[in-house]
Amino acid sequence: MQSICYSKLQLYALFVLRVLIGWYFLYEGLAKVFTPNWSAYGYLIDSKGIFASLFVRLAENPTLLEITNFINIWGLTILGLLLILGLFTNIGYIGAMIFLLLYYLSHPPLLFAEYILPTEGSYLWVDKNLILLVTVAVLMLFPASRAISFDNLLFRKSK
């Protein structure tokens, strides 16, 4: 297998991108941790698209909603920390992509879809969740995290 050699600039750019995405996830999680009685109910009940009935059922079932809230709060927080630290980054990347895919499917940027909660802009098919999803996938394809991360310390191959 051919070894991939990145320039220092490429490594630092990929490192900064990973940390920024990690910060985004960490902050989203912590904002929910420190918001009294935060719930995904409003977001889920406002779902549109072909998977809307699944998300609405999650919102309407108190037990499933509690589980969803817990996973959302602590999943975002933990994934953010993993990505910032570069610790078990592939797990972090996969988890991030799952969250982003679910957010995208819950609130797809469809023509004529109107949501109760305001959106950050006007989108058609492509929104920040899809862009972040693809960005995380690209980061996963370029394994620079092994060079600047705790993964490097944990999984260093002895020579």
JSON list of C-alpha atoms in Angstrom, two decimals:
[
{"chain": "A", "resi": 1, "resn": "MET", "atom": "CA", "xyz": [0.00, 0.00, 0.00]},
{"chain": "A", "resi": 2, "resn": "GLN", "atom": "CA", "xyz": [1.30, 3.41, -0.94]},
{"chain": "A", "resi": 3, "resn": "SER", "atom": "CA", "xyz": [2.05, 5.79, 1.91]},
{"chain": "A", "resi": 4, "resn": "ILE", "atom": "CA", "xyz": [0.34, 9.17, 1.76]},
{"chain": "A", "resi": 5, "resn": "CYS", "atom": "CA", "xyz": [2.58, 12.15, 2.38]},
{"chain": "A", "resi": 6, "resn": "TYR", "atom": "CA", "xyz": [0.96, 15.47, 3.14]},
{"chain": "A", "resi": 7, "resn": "SER", "atom": "CA", "xyz": [2.70, 18.81, 3.22]},
{"chain": "A", "resi": 8, "resn": "LYS", "atom": "CA", "xyz": [2.71, 20.58, 6.58]},
{"chain": "A", "resi": 9, "resn": "LEU", "atom": "CA", "xyz": [0.20, 23.09, 5.22]},
{"chain": "A", "resi": 10, "resn": "GLN", "atom": "CA", "xyz": [-2.15, 20.28, 4.13]},
{"chain": "A", "resi": 11, "resn": "LEU", "atom": "CA", "xyz": [-1.85, 18.59, 7.52]},
{"chain": "A", "resi": 12, "resn": "TYR", "atom": "CA", "xyz": [-2.57, 21.80, 9.39]},
{"chain": "A", "resi": 13, "resn": "ALA", "atom": "CA", "xyz": [-5.51, 22.64, 7.11]},
{"chain": "A", "resi": 14, "resn": "LEU", "atom": "CA", "xyz": [-7.07, 19.20, 7.69]},
{"chain": "A", "resi": 15, "resn": "PHE", "atom": "CA", "xyz": [-6.33, 19.49, 11.42]},
{"chain": "A", "resi": 16, "resn": "VAL", "atom": "CA", "xyz": [-8.01, 22.92, 11.63]},
{"chain": "A", "resi": 17, "resn": "LEU", "atom": "CA", "xyz": [-11.01, 21.68, 9.67]},
{"chain": "A", "resi": 18, "resn": "ARG", "atom": "CA", "xyz": [-11.41, 18.67, 12.00]},
{"chain": "A", "resi": 19, "resn": "VAL", "atom": "CA", "xyz": [-11.13, 20.87, 15.09]},
{"chain": "A", "resi": 20, "resn": "LEU", "atom": "CA", "xyz": [-13.64, 23.41, 13.75]},
{"chain": "A", "resi": 21, "resn": "ILE", "atom": "CA", "xyz": [-16.18, 20.70, 12.98]},
{"chain": "A", "resi": 22, "resn": "GLY", "atom": "CA", "xyz": [-15.50, 19.20, 16.40]},
{"chain": "A", "resi": 23, "resn": "TRP", "atom": "CA", "xyz": [-16.10, 22.58, 18.01]},
{"chain": "A", "resi": 24, "resn": "TYR", "atom": "CA", "xyz": [-19.40, 22.89, 16.12]},
{"chain": "A", "resi": 25, "resn": "PHE", "atom": "CA", "xyz": [-20.58, 19.53, 17.49]},
{"chain": "A", "resi": 26, "resn": "LEU", "atom": "CA", "xyz": [-19.26, 20.17, 21.00]},
{"chain": "A", "resi": 27, "resn": "TYR", "atom": "CA", "xyz": [-20.91, 23.59, 21.22]},
{"chain": "A", "resi": 28, "resn": "GLU", "atom": "CA", "xyz": [-24.23, 22.25, 19.88]},
{"chain": "A", "resi": 29, "resn": "GLY", "atom": "CA", "xyz": [-24.14, 19.54, 22.54]},
{"chain": "A", "resi": 30, "resn": "LEU", "atom": "CA", "xyz": [-23.13, 21.85, 25.39]},
{"chain": "A", "resi": 31, "resn": "ALA", "atom": "CA", "xyz": [-25.76, 24.41, 24.41]},
{"chain": "A", "resi": 32, "resn": "LYS", "atom": "CA", "xyz": [-28.34, 21.66, 24.93]},
{"chain": "A", "resi": 33, "resn": "VAL", "atom": "CA", "xyz": [-26.72, 20.47, 28.18]},
{"chain": "A", "resi": 34, "resn": "PHE", "atom": "CA", "xyz": [-26.96, 23.96, 29.67]},
{"chain": "A", "resi": 35, "resn": "THR", "atom": "CA", "xyz": [-30.46, 24.77, 28.36]},
{"chain": "A", "resi": 36, "resn": "PRO", "atom": "CA", "xyz": [-32.96, 23.79, 31.05]},
{"chain": "A", "resi": 37, "resn": "ASN", "atom": "CA", "xyz": [-35.55, 21.31, 29.79]},
{"chain": "A", "resi": 38, "resn": "TRP", "atom": "CA", "xyz": [-34.12, 21.27, 26.26]},
{"chain": "A", "resi": 39, "resn": "SER", "atom": "CA", "xyz": [-35.99, 18.89, 24.00]},
{"chain": "A", "resi": 40, "resn": "ALA", "atom": "CA", "xyz": [-35.86, 17.85, 20.36]},
{"chain": "A", "resi": 41, "resn": "TYR", "atom": "CA", "xyz": [-39.67, 17.78, 20.36]},
{"chain": "A", "resi": 42, "resn": "GLY", "atom": "CA", "xyz": [-40.18, 20.98, 18.34]},
{"chain": "A", "resi": 43, "resn": "TYR", "atom": "CA", "xyz": [-37.58, 20.01, 15.78]},
{"chain": "A", "resi": 44, "resn": "LEU", "atom": "CA", "xyz": [-38.93, 16.48, 15.36]},
{"chain": "A", "resi": 45, "resn": "ILE", "atom": "CA", "xyz": [-42.60, 17.43, 15.20]},
{"chain": "A", "resi": 46, "resn": "ASP", "atom": "CA", "xyz": [-41.77, 19.97, 12.46]},
{"chain": "A", "resi": 47, "resn": "SER", "atom": "CA", "xyz": [-40.17, 17.33, 10.23]},
{"chain": "A", "resi": 48, "resn": "LYS", "atom": "CA", "xyz": [-40.98, 17.22, 6.51]},
{"chain": "A", "resi": 49, "resn": "GLY", "atom": "CA", "xyz": [-40.15, 14.85, 3.70]},
{"chain": "A", "resi": 50, "resn": "ILE", "atom": "CA", "xyz": [-40.48, 11.11, 3.27]},
{"chain": "A", "resi": 51, "resn": "PHE", "atom": "CA", "xyz": [-39.19, 10.29, 6.77]},
{"chain": "A", "resi": 52, "resn": "ALA", "atom": "CA", "xyz": [-41.37, 12.83, 8.58]},
{"chain": "A", "resi": 53, "resn": "SER", "atom": "CA", "xyz": [-43.67, 10.20, 10.07]},
{"chain": "A", "resi": 54, "resn": "LEU", "atom": "CA", "xyz": [-40.69, 8.48, 11.74]},
{"chain": "A", "resi": 55, "resn": "PHE", "atom": "CA", "xyz": [-39.47, 11.72, 13.33]},
{"chain": "A", "resi": 56, "resn": "VAL", "atom": "CA", "xyz": [-42.99, 12.71, 14.40]},
{"chain": "A", "resi": 57, "resn": "ARG", "atom": "CA", "xyz": [-43.44, 9.30, 16.07]},
{"chain": "A", "resi": 58, "resn": "LEU", "atom": "CA", "xyz": [-40.20, 9.86, 17.99]},
{"chain": "A", "resi": 59, "resn": "ALA", "atom": "CA", "xyz": [-41.55, 13.21, 19.20]},
{"chain": "A", "resi": 60, "resn": "GLU", "atom": "CA", "xyz": [-44.95, 11.86, 20.18]},
{"chain": "A", "resi": 61, "resn": "ASN", "atom": "CA", "xyz": [-43.66, 8.91, 22.23]},
{"chain": "A", "resi": 62, "resn": "PRO", "atom": "CA", "xyz": [-42.40, 10.22, 25.61]},
{"chain": "A", "resi": 63, "resn": "THR", "atom": "CA", "xyz": [-39.94, 7.35, 26.14]},
{"chain": "A", "resi": 64, "resn": "LEU", "atom": "CA", "xyz": [-38.48, 7.58, 22.63]},
{"chain": "A", "resi": 65, "resn": "LEU", "atom": "CA", "xyz": [-38.30, 11.36, 22.93]},
{"chain": "A", "resi": 66, "resn": "GLU", "atom": "CA", "xyz": [-36.35, 11.09, 26.18]},
{"chain": "A", "resi": 67, "resn": "ILE", "atom": "CA", "xyz": [-33.92, 8.64, 24.54]},
{"chain": "A", "resi": 68, "resn": "THR", "atom": "CA", "xyz": [-33.64, 10.90, 21.49]},
{"chain": "A", "resi": 69, "resn": "ASN", "atom": "CA", "xyz": [-32.91, 13.92, 23.71]},
{"chain": "A", "resi": 70, "resn": "PHE", "atom": "CA", "xyz": [-30.22, 12.02, 25.63]},
{"chain": "A", "resi": 71, "resn": "ILE", "atom": "CA", "xyz": [-28.54, 10.72, 22.46]},
{"chain": "A", "resi": 72, "resn": "ASN", "atom": "CA", "xyz": [-28.69, 14.15, 20.87]},
{"chain": "A", "resi": 73, "resn": "ILE", "atom": "CA", "xyz": [-27.24, 16.03, 23.85]},
{"chain": "A", "resi": 74, "resn": "TRP", "atom": "CA", "xyz": [-24.48, 13.62, 24.80]},
{"chain": "A", "resi": 75, "resn": "GLY", "atom": "CA", "xyz": [-23.79, 12.29, 21.30]},
{"chain": "A", "resi": 76, "resn": "LEU", "atom": "CA", "xyz": [-23.05, 15.78, 19.99]},
{"chain": "A", "resi": 77, "resn": "THR", "atom": "CA", "xyz": [-20.93, 16.62, 23.02]},
{"chain": "A", "resi": 78, "resn": "ILE", "atom": "CA", "xyz": [-18.87, 13.43, 22.93]},
{"chain": "A", "resi": 79, "resn": "LEU", "atom": "CA", "xyz": [-18.42, 13.47, 19.15]},
{"chain": "A", "resi": 80, "resn": "GLY", "atom": "CA", "xyz": [-17.26, 17.07, 19.37]},
{"chain": "A", "resi": 81, "resn": "LEU", "atom": "CA", "xyz": [-14.64, 16.16, 21.96]},
{"chain": "A", "resi": 82, "resn": "LEU", "atom": "CA", "xyz": [-13.45, 13.16, 19.94]},
{"chain": "A", "resi": 83, "resn": "LEU", "atom": "CA", "xyz": [-12.99, 15.28, 16.82]},
{"chain": "A", "resi": 84, "resn": "ILE", "atom": "CA", "xyz": [-11.28, 18.17, 18.63]},
{"chain": "A", "resi": 85, "resn": "LEU", "atom": "CA", "xyz": [-8.86, 15.82, 20.36]},
{"chain": "A", "resi": 86, "resn": "GLY", "atom": "CA", "xyz": [-8.37, 13.57, 17.37]},
{"chain": "A", "resi": 87, "resn": "LEU", "atom": "CA", "xyz": [-9.27, 10.61, 19.54]},
{"chain": "A", "resi": 88, "resn": "PHE", "atom": "CA", "xyz": [-10.94, 7.62, 17.83]},
{"chain": "A", "resi": 89, "resn": "THR", "atom": "CA", "xyz": [-11.52, 9.94, 14.89]},
{"chain": "A", "resi": 90, "resn": "ASN", "atom": "CA", "xyz": [-13.10, 7.35, 12.62]},
{"chain": "A", "resi": 91, "resn": "ILE", "atom": "CA", "xyz": [-15.76, 6.71, 15.26]},
{"chain": "A", "resi": 92, "resn": "GLY", "atom": "CA", "xyz": [-16.18, 10.47, 15.56]},
{"chain": "A", "resi": 93, "resn": "TYR", "atom": "CA", "xyz": [-16.50, 10.87, 11.80]},
{"chain": "A", "resi": 94, "resn": "ILE", "atom": "CA", "xyz": [-19.05, 8.07, 11.45]},
{"chain": "A", "resi": 95, "resn": "GLY", "atom": "CA", "xyz": [-21.09, 9.38, 14.38]},
{"chain": "A", "resi": 96, "resn": "ALA", "atom": "CA", "xyz": [-21.01, 12.90, 12.97]},
{"chain": "A", "resi": 97, "resn": "MET", "atom": "CA", "xyz": [-22.15, 11.68, 9.57]},
{"chain": "A", "resi": 98, "resn": "ILE", "atom": "CA", "xyz": [-25.05, 9.75, 11.14]},
{"chain": "A", "resi": 99, "resn": "PHE", "atom": "CA", "xyz": [-26.21, 12.82, 13.08]},
{"chain": "A", "resi": 100, "resn": "LEU", "atom": "CA", "xyz": [-25.91, 15.06, 10.02]},
{"chain": "A", "resi": 101, "resn": "LEU", "atom": "CA", "xyz": [-27.78, 12.57, 7.84]},
{"chain": "A", "resi": 102, "resn": "LEU", "atom": "CA", "xyz": [-30.61, 12.37, 10.38]},
{"chain": "A", "resi": 103, "resn": "TYR", "atom": "CA", "xyz": [-30.80, 16.17, 10.62]},
{"chain": "A", "resi": 104, "resn": "TYR", "atom": "CA", "xyz": [-30.85, 16.41, 6.83]},
{"chain": "A", "resi": 105, "resn": "LEU", "atom": "CA", "xyz": [-33.59, 13.77, 6.51]},
{"chain": "A", "resi": 106, "resn": "SER", "atom": "CA", "xyz": [-35.66, 15.42, 9.26]},
{"chain": "A", "resi": 107, "resn": "HIS", "atom": "CA", "xyz": [-35.55, 18.86, 7.68]},
{"chain": "A", "resi": 108, "resn": "PRO", "atom": "CA", "xyz": [-34.71, 18.39, 4.01]},
{"chain": "A", "resi": 109, "resn": "PRO", "atom": "CA", "xyz": [-34.37, 21.62, 2.03]},
{"chain": "A", "resi": 110, "resn": "LEU", "atom": "CA", "xyz": [-37.25, 20.90, -0.31]},
{"chain": "A", "resi": 111, "resn": "LEU", "atom": "CA", "xyz": [-39.08, 23.22, -2.64]},
{"chain": "A", "resi": 112, "resn": "PHE", "atom": "CA", "xyz": [-42.12, 24.71, -0.85]},
{"chain": "A", "resi": 113, "resn": "ALA", "atom": "CA", "xyz": [-41.25, 23.08, 2.50]},
{"chain": "A", "resi": 114, "resn": "GLU", "atom": "CA", "xyz": [-42.07, 25.53, 5.26]},
{"chain": "A", "resi": 115, "resn": "TYR", "atom": "CA", "xyz": [-40.79, 24.96, 8.76]},
{"chain": "A", "resi": 116, "resn": "ILE", "atom": "CA", "xyz": [-42.00, 26.47, 12.01]},
{"chain": "A", "resi": 117, "resn": "LEU", "atom": "CA", "xyz": [-38.44, 27.10, 13.20]},
{"chain": "A", "resi": 118, "resn": "PRO", "atom": "CA", "xyz": [-36.64, 29.68, 11.05]},
{"chain": "A", "resi": 119, "resn": "THR", "atom": "CA", "xyz": [-33.90, 28.41, 8.77]},
{"chain": "A", "resi": 120, "resn": "GLU", "atom": "CA", "xyz": [-30.54, 30.13, 8.41]},
{"chain": "A", "resi": 121, "resn": "GLY", "atom": "CA", "xyz": [-31.04, 30.85, 4.73]},
{"chain": "A", "resi": 122, "resn": "SER", "atom": "CA", "xyz": [-32.85, 29.84, 1.57]},
{"chain": "A", "resi": 123, "resn": "TYR", "atom": "CA", "xyz": [-31.88, 26.36, 0.46]},
{"chain": "A", "resi": 124, "resn": "LEU", "atom": "CA", "xyz": [-32.88, 23.95, -2.26]},
{"chain": "A", "resi": 125, "resn": "TRP", "atom": "CA", "xyz": [-31.61, 20.37, -1.81]},
{"chain": "A", "resi": 126, "resn": "VAL", "atom": "CA", "xyz": [-28.25, 21.50, -0.40]},
{"chain": "A", "resi": 127, "resn": "ASP", "atom": "CA", "xyz": [-28.01, 22.93, 3.12]},
{"chain": "A", "resi": 128, "resn": "LYS", "atom": "CA", "xyz": [-25.36, 23.21, 5.83]},
{"chain": "A", "resi": 129, "resn": "ASN", "atom": "CA", "xyz": [-26.11, 19.69, 7.10]},
{"chain": "A", "resi": 130, "resn": "LEU", "atom": "CA", "xyz": [-25.42, 18.16, 3.71]},
{"chain": "A", "resi": 131, "resn": "ILE", "atom": "CA", "xyz": [-22.28, 20.28, 3.24]},
{"chain": "A", "resi": 132, "resn": "LEU", "atom": "CA", "xyz": [-20.99, 19.29, 6.69]},
{"chain": "A", "resi": 133, "resn": "LEU", "atom": "CA", "xyz": [-21.84, 15.64, 6.00]},
{"chain": "A", "resi": 134, "resn": "VAL", "atom": "CA", "xyz": [-19.76, 15.63, 2.81]},
{"chain": "A", "resi": 135, "resn": "THR", "atom": "CA", "xyz": [-16.96, 17.58, 4.54]},
{"chain": "A", "resi": 136, "resn": "VAL", "atom": "CA", "xyz": [-16.76, 15.00, 7.33]},
{"chain": "A", "resi": 137, "resn": "ALA", "atom": "CA", "xyz": [-16.73, 12.21, 4.73]},
{"chain": "A", "resi": 138, "resn": "VAL", "atom": "CA", "xyz": [-13.82, 13.91, 2.94]},
{"chain": "A", "resi": 139, "resn": "LEU", "atom": "CA", "xyz": [-11.94, 14.27, 6.23]},
{"chain": "A", "resi": 140, "resn": "MET", "atom": "CA", "xyz": [-12.42, 10.58, 6.84]},
{"chain": "A", "resi": 141, "resn": "LEU", "atom": "CA", "xyz": [-11.02, 9.78, 3.38]},
{"chain": "A", "resi": 142, "resn": "PHE", "atom": "CA", "xyz": [-7.86, 11.80, 4.10]},
{"chain": "A", "resi": 143, "resn": "PRO", "atom": "CA", "xyz": [-6.43, 10.11, 7.20]},
{"chain": "A", "resi": 144, "resn": "ALA", "atom": "CA", "xyz": [-4.43, 13.13, 8.34]},
{"chain": "A", "resi": 145, "resn": "SER", "atom": "CA", "xyz": [-5.79, 12.67, 11.86]},
{"chain": "A", "resi": 146, "resn": "ARG", "atom": "CA", "xyz": [-3.14, 10.01, 12.38]},
{"chain": "A", "resi": 147, "resn": "ALA", "atom": "CA", "xyz": [-0.49, 12.73, 12.09]},
{"chain": "A", "resi": 148, "resn": "ILE", "atom": "CA", "xyz": [-1.93, 15.42, 14.39]},
{"chain": "A", "resi": 149, "resn": "SER", "atom": "CA", "xyz": [-4.04, 13.72, 17.07]},
{"chain": "A", "resi": 150, "resn": "PHE", "atom": "CA", "xyz": [-4.21, 11.50, 20.09]},
{"chain": "A", "resi": 151, "resn": "ASP", "atom": "CA", "xyz": [-4.87, 8.67, 17.63]},
{"chain": "A", "resi": 152, "resn": "ASN", "atom": "CA", "xyz": [-1.26, 9.13, 16.52]},
{"chain": "A", "resi": 153, "resn": "LEU", "atom": "CA", "xyz": [-0.06, 8.44, 20.06]},
{"chain": "A", "resi": 154, "resn": "LEU", "atom": "CA", "xyz": [-2.41, 5.48, 20.56]},
{"chain": "A", "resi": 155, "resn": "PHE", "atom": "CA", "xyz": [-2.03, 3.77, 17.22]},
{"chain": "A", "resi": 156, "resn": "ARG", "atom": "CA", "xyz": [1.59, 4.58, 16.33]},
{"chain": "A", "resi": 157, "resn": "LYS", "atom": "CA", "xyz": [3.23, 1.64, 14.63]},
{"chain": "A", "resi": 158, "resn": "SER", "atom": "CA", "xyz": [6.55, 0.69, 16.09]},
{"chain": "A", "resi": 159, "resn": "LYS", "atom": "CA", "xyz": [9.39, 0.56, 13.60]}
]
